[in-house]
XYZ file of C-alpha atoms in Angstrom:
389
model
C -134.345 -261.993 -55.368
C -137.280 -260.418 -57.175
C -138.774 -257.000 -57.740
C -142.279 -257.255 -59.192
C -143.760 -254.087 -60.642
C -146.271 -252.583 -63.044
C -147.464 -252.803 -65.749
C -147.923 -256.584 -65.610
C -146.899 -259.695 -63.678
C -147.941 -263.026 -65.196
C -149.544 -265.809 -63.197
C -146.580 -267.952 -64.204
C -144.099 -265.561 -62.599
C -146.239 -265.216 -59.469
C -146.506 -268.993 -59.165
C -142.743 -269.341 -59.609
C -142.053 -266.790 -56.853
C -144.488 -268.516 -54.490
C -143.327 -272.041 -55.233
C -139.618 -271.277 -54.823
C -140.219 -268.814 -51.959
C -137.914 -266.295 -53.568
C -137.512 -263.090 -51.504
C -139.704 -260.417 -53.135
C -139.540 -256.674 -52.479
C -142.764 -255.496 -50.837
C -144.220 -252.716 -52.956
C -147.661 -251.756 -54.225
C -147.666 -254.464 -56.890
C -146.407 -257.410 -54.812
C -148.419 -256.513 -51.703
C -151.592 -256.634 -53.775
C -150.940 -260.200 -54.936
C -149.497 -261.646 -51.719
C -152.762 -262.819 -50.135
C -153.531 -265.015 -53.112
C -150.024 -266.292 -53.811
C -148.323 -266.311 -50.369
C -145.186 -264.618 -51.554
C -142.108 -264.226 -49.364
C -142.284 -260.452 -49.064
C -139.509 -258.326 -47.560
C -139.931 -254.704 -46.508
C -137.596 -252.261 -48.282
C -135.105 -252.107 -45.397
C -135.088 -255.921 -45.089
C -134.602 -256.350 -48.832
C -131.668 -253.920 -48.916
C -130.074 -255.446 -45.806
C -130.453 -258.949 -47.262
C -128.622 -257.914 -50.429
C -125.835 -256.214 -48.471
C -125.317 -259.244 -46.254
C -125.328 -261.746 -49.096
C -122.948 -259.752 -51.278
C -123.351 -260.759 -54.925
C -126.859 -262.016 -55.426
C -129.027 -262.714 -58.464
C -131.664 -259.964 -58.730
C -134.440 -260.031 -61.330
C -137.140 -257.479 -62.085
C -140.004 -258.159 -64.466
C -140.339 -254.462 -65.264
C -138.082 -251.515 -65.957
C -140.435 -249.483 -63.744
C -138.223 -250.675 -60.882
C -135.082 -249.023 -62.280
C -135.720 -245.834 -60.281
C -135.963 -247.783 -57.017
C -132.789 -249.734 -57.805
C -130.920 -246.486 -58.565
C -132.030 -244.922 -55.280
C -131.479 -247.921 -53.004
C -128.980 -250.360 -54.491
C -126.068 -248.128 -55.417
C -123.719 -250.373 -53.402
C -124.304 -253.196 -55.930
C -122.962 -251.274 -58.928
C -126.208 -252.054 -60.781
C -127.392 -248.442 -61.363
C -124.296 -247.617 -63.456
C -124.577 -250.809 -65.493
C -128.304 -250.259 -66.067
C -127.735 -246.683 -67.245
C -124.974 -247.740 -69.652
C -127.433 -250.070 -71.414
C -130.772 -248.319 -70.991
C -129.627 -244.981 -72.383
C -129.128 -245.767 -76.071
C -126.601 -242.962 -76.591
C -124.379 -244.212 -73.744
C -124.961 -247.742 -75.017
C -123.646 -246.853 -78.489
C -120.595 -245.237 -76.911
C -119.945 -248.411 -74.889
C -120.082 -250.502 -78.060
C -117.704 -248.320 -80.092
C -114.906 -250.803 -79.413
C -116.940 -253.533 -81.129
C -118.541 -251.329 -83.819
C -116.097 -248.404 -84.404
C -117.700 -247.309 -87.706
C -121.323 -247.270 -86.556
C -123.029 -243.867 -87.081
C -125.292 -242.352 -84.395
C -126.187 -238.979 -82.899
C -128.402 -237.770 -80.059
C -130.898 -234.928 -80.471
C -133.490 -233.298 -78.204
C -137.157 -233.790 -79.119
C -137.687 -230.002 -79.328
C -134.944 -229.760 -81.963
C -136.240 -232.449 -84.328
C -137.606 -229.713 -86.607
C -134.054 -228.423 -87.072
C -132.683 -231.672 -88.495
C -131.134 -231.334 -91.962
C -132.369 -234.679 -93.123
C -130.645 -234.392 -96.511
C -127.265 -234.526 -94.713
C -127.952 -237.855 -93.002
C -127.172 -241.109 -94.801
C -130.314 -243.135 -95.418
C -131.959 -245.321 -94.464
C -131.695 -244.402 -90.787
C -133.632 -245.228 -87.610
C -134.918 -242.610 -85.182
C -136.175 -243.541 -81.697
C -136.279 -242.281 -78.083
C -132.867 -242.486 -76.381
C -134.644 -244.291 -73.527
C -137.432 -246.403 -74.988
C -139.633 -249.470 -74.764
C -141.787 -251.714 -77.015
C -140.829 -249.943 -80.299
C -142.693 -246.837 -79.136
C -141.620 -243.810 -81.161
C -139.388 -245.900 -83.460
C -139.364 -245.054 -87.167
C -137.312 -245.851 -90.239
C -136.580 -243.103 -92.758
C -135.580 -244.328 -96.227
C -135.537 -241.041 -98.165
C -135.837 -237.279 -97.659
C -139.492 -237.176 -98.712
C -140.523 -239.459 -95.843
C -139.135 -237.213 -93.130
C -142.045 -234.745 -92.777
C -144.522 -237.596 -92.466
C -142.344 -239.425 -89.928
C -141.816 -236.260 -87.896
C -145.563 -235.658 -87.762
C -146.157 -239.241 -86.571
C -143.424 -238.996 -83.929
C -145.008 -235.851 -82.493
C -148.467 -237.459 -82.447
C -147.137 -240.614 -80.789
C -145.149 -238.681 -78.180
C -148.306 -236.774 -77.225
C -150.198 -240.063 -76.819
C -147.560 -242.041 -74.898
C -146.303 -239.250 -72.655
C -146.743 -240.264 -69.025
C -147.598 -243.888 -69.818
C -144.290 -245.174 -68.417
C -141.699 -243.748 -65.957
C -138.857 -241.696 -67.464
C -136.386 -244.498 -66.658
C -138.402 -246.733 -69.015
C -139.509 -244.324 -71.746
C -138.159 -240.794 -72.111
C -139.130 -239.073 -75.336
C -137.249 -235.888 -74.394
C -134.154 -237.050 -76.264
C -133.979 -239.115 -79.461
C -131.181 -241.035 -81.118
C -130.632 -241.188 -84.872
C -128.570 -244.155 -85.973
C -127.708 -245.941 -89.173
C -130.062 -248.675 -90.249
C -128.849 -252.159 -89.401
C -129.501 -254.650 -92.181
C -130.364 -258.305 -91.698
C -132.902 -260.463 -89.915
C -133.894 -259.276 -86.445
C -133.829 -261.367 -83.277
C -134.646 -260.929 -79.601
C -132.746 -262.879 -76.956
C -133.371 -263.706 -73.299
C -130.108 -264.547 -71.553
C -128.153 -264.012 -68.351
C -124.591 -263.878 -67.108
C -124.015 -266.287 -64.247
C -121.908 -265.673 -61.123
C -118.745 -266.595 -63.059
C -119.560 -264.204 -65.931
C -120.564 -266.936 -68.380
C -123.472 -266.058 -70.725
C -126.420 -268.480 -70.736
C -128.967 -268.235 -73.573
C -132.547 -269.065 -72.528
C -134.406 -268.210 -75.720
C -133.994 -266.701 -79.174
C -137.009 -265.144 -80.895
C -137.040 -264.192 -84.557
C -138.781 -260.841 -85.133
C -140.644 -260.716 -88.437
C -142.084 -257.695 -90.221
C -144.882 -256.969 -92.678
C -142.753 -254.743 -94.942
C -139.320 -253.198 -95.365
C -140.281 -250.060 -93.422
C -142.192 -251.861 -90.673
C -140.501 -251.482 -87.253
C -143.436 -252.561 -85.093
C -143.546 -255.357 -82.514
C -146.300 -257.578 -83.932
C -144.855 -261.105 -84.262
C -141.893 -262.938 -82.733
C -141.379 -266.682 -82.948
C -138.987 -269.365 -81.797
C -138.338 -272.859 -83.121
C -135.778 -275.639 -83.232
C -134.355 -274.166 -86.441
C -133.998 -270.688 -84.914
C -132.264 -272.008 -81.795
C -129.887 -274.335 -83.626
C -128.982 -271.816 -86.319
C -128.201 -268.795 -84.157
C -127.371 -269.862 -80.591
C -123.575 -270.060 -80.992
C -123.495 -266.706 -82.811
C -125.492 -265.083 -80.009
C -123.266 -266.616 -77.332
C -120.145 -265.254 -79.044
C -121.596 -261.721 -79.047
C -122.609 -262.006 -75.387
C -119.072 -262.995 -74.446
C -117.761 -259.762 -76.013
C -120.389 -257.646 -74.218
C -119.671 -259.381 -70.928
C -115.976 -258.484 -71.189
C -116.749 -254.845 -72.018
C -119.220 -254.330 -69.165
C -117.889 -256.930 -66.668
C -121.279 -258.579 -66.205
C -122.103 -261.194 -63.569
C -125.467 -262.266 -62.110
C -127.099 -260.129 -64.781
C -130.339 -260.906 -66.687
C -130.961 -259.190 -70.014
C -133.177 -258.941 -73.065
C -131.203 -258.182 -76.208
C -132.220 -257.234 -79.755
C -129.891 -257.702 -82.710
C -129.703 -258.193 -86.450
C -127.770 -260.845 -88.336
C -126.890 -260.143 -91.958
C -126.653 -262.543 -94.876
C -122.880 -262.529 -94.302
C -123.494 -263.668 -90.687
C -122.286 -260.307 -89.371
C -124.021 -259.497 -86.079
C -125.088 -255.957 -85.135
C -126.511 -255.219 -81.708
C -129.604 -252.995 -81.655
C -130.193 -252.666 -77.911
C -129.758 -254.441 -74.601
C -132.385 -254.126 -71.867
C -131.004 -254.749 -68.365
C -132.408 -256.597 -65.334
C -135.246 -258.312 -67.199
C -136.123 -260.710 -69.975
C -138.766 -259.986 -72.651
C -141.158 -257.286 -71.411
C -144.645 -257.821 -70.030
C -143.533 -261.344 -68.995
C -143.534 -262.433 -72.640
C -140.389 -264.371 -71.767
C -142.903 -267.018 -70.664
C -142.882 -268.193 -74.284
C -139.786 -270.208 -73.258
C -142.024 -272.199 -70.929
C -144.653 -272.827 -73.607
C -142.076 -273.767 -76.250
C -139.311 -275.538 -74.365
C -140.450 -276.089 -70.787
C -137.847 -273.571 -69.612
C -138.781 -271.342 -66.672
C -136.484 -268.394 -67.422
C -136.928 -266.872 -63.942
C -135.963 -270.111 -62.188
C -133.064 -270.732 -64.549
C -131.567 -267.318 -63.783
C -132.223 -267.300 -60.035
C -130.904 -270.851 -59.606
C -128.095 -270.527 -62.202
C -129.393 -273.352 -64.399
C -128.390 -273.981 -68.033
C -130.543 -275.668 -70.708
C -129.295 -278.823 -72.392
C -130.366 -277.633 -75.835
C -129.769 -280.962 -77.573
C -132.219 -282.590 -75.192
C -134.687 -279.673 -75.167
C -134.964 -279.480 -78.971
C -135.326 -283.204 -79.628
C -138.543 -283.901 -81.568
C -139.383 -280.194 -82.108
C -139.240 -280.269 -85.928
C -141.919 -278.306 -87.795
C -143.235 -276.429 -84.735
C -143.179 -272.664 -84.254
C -144.056 -270.930 -81.002
C -145.246 -267.410 -81.657
C -145.759 -264.265 -79.628
C -148.406 -262.027 -81.234
C -148.502 -258.505 -79.803
C -151.867 -256.852 -80.360
C -150.471 -253.358 -80.719
C -152.858 -250.577 -81.695
C -151.752 -248.449 -84.623
C -151.262 -244.732 -83.952
C -154.040 -243.963 -86.464
C -156.675 -245.573 -84.204
C -157.959 -243.240 -81.483
C -158.247 -245.231 -78.233
C -161.394 -243.354 -77.271
C -163.113 -244.474 -80.460
C -162.718 -248.175 -79.566
C -165.823 -249.678 -78.021
C -164.753 -253.346 -77.819
C -162.171 -255.872 -79.013
C -163.371 -259.322 -80.106
C -160.899 -261.682 -78.439
C -162.993 -264.766 -79.251
C -162.810 -264.005 -82.974
C -159.064 -263.531 -82.619
C -158.629 -266.930 -80.945
C -160.710 -268.636 -83.615
C -158.230 -267.469 -86.265
C -155.382 -269.617 -84.862
C -154.963 -273.390 -84.930
C -153.548 -273.722 -81.408
C -153.734 -270.665 -79.130
C -151.757 -271.343 -75.943
C -152.557 -268.323 -73.800
C -154.242 -264.951 -74.281
C -153.331 -262.036 -72.033
C -155.559 -258.974 -72.306
C -154.435 -255.378 -71.702
C -156.072 -251.981 -71.261
C -155.545 -250.376 -74.677
C -156.328 -246.862 -73.423
C -153.671 -247.113 -70.732
C -150.986 -249.070 -72.572
C -151.684 -248.719 -76.303
C -152.140 -252.447 -76.923
C -155.019 -254.879 -76.625
C -152.828 -257.611 -75.160
C -150.849 -260.473 -76.620
C -151.236 -264.075 -77.596
C -148.979 -267.128 -77.444
C -149.576 -269.688 -80.186
C -148.194 -272.946 -81.494
C -148.211 -272.940 -85.284
C -147.036 -275.675 -87.613
C -144.905 -274.835 -90.658
C -147.817 -276.013 -92.807
C -150.176 -273.430 -91.273
C -147.888 -270.390 -91.336
C -150.531 -268.404 -93.250
C -152.256 -267.574 -89.948
C -149.128 -265.751 -88.796
C -148.714 -263.889 -92.094
C -152.338 -262.766 -91.808
C -152.059 -261.304 -88.291
C -148.676 -259.779 -89.150
C -150.275 -257.600 -91.838
C -153.520 -256.877 -89.983
C -154.392 -253.445 -88.587
C -156.670 -255.370 -86.144
C -159.748 -253.439 -87.285
C -161.531 -256.730 -88.051
C -161.554 -257.371 -84.281
C -162.505 -253.844 -83.197
C -165.997 -252.459 -82.658
C -165.866 -248.666 -82.902
C -168.053 -246.353 -80.855
């Protein structure tokens, strides 16, 4: 079953829902696309009744905007409690204490950030909203001198993003301070099937422009990434599944893996794969429809999928606007120039930067030999594509 909601539903997801005739909750978003796609829409009462009658049933939502509706209407499924235990980063850290007993974290209200005695906190540390999305409001503090600057930027960003997403998705009223996790960062789309077995559908490596960069600019997947880290990721998922007793549960997980192969979980986002339907990179890279795989309980044969994939990288480039650029000062964004800077753009998806704080995102296929194009966009502030008013 599907709940489709704002801010964005990809054509690929809509086509999947129409082709498979998956029951879709009728809401503002899905009703608006039904005429074109002929979705199998169910009124709220029908949707709820269907879930009650079927018992355990695979439910997927493309957006965390639906969390409020799930909490209000699907309490009988046990999903609201599981969602809250993952979505609230303070509760999430408490859940994981059995796996990471020595991990330092503390919650603090936004209004009390000025009272922090930063000299008493071991550095580097990460500060971010307790309920967050898309690296909004996330900062790394490496020394005491950086704190005033970071605090000023947090306040400016909170003013700009306030009201952009529902509180269940992004709540900047409470922040979490936690120790910095060392190692390379990865994002994972996976699900637990009806028997509680974890199934990995994609692993994306998250790369950064500098040591203090915590932005979401570039993720990529490749044969090397999948073969190197899949078993490690599966082992971690098995531990999480035992802790939270997960079945029929889709998720998007972020983690770091150190040079010693030690895995540290950063966060786990429930009920969805990569946000804004960016999970579709699995389709572009591997021919895997993540929605279909979850809803029909399918598992990839990774040996077969990865055959002949040497030297290819499939990248997700998020065109996020830096906080220093005032949205109202942007007159236009040159998407054609952007596309011309990549050897093989696969799909461009535009977004309203004033409403969402990003210009969109791009899927690319990039050979190892042409990796310079990714390094270039990784370090760009995007001003070469912006016409200012």
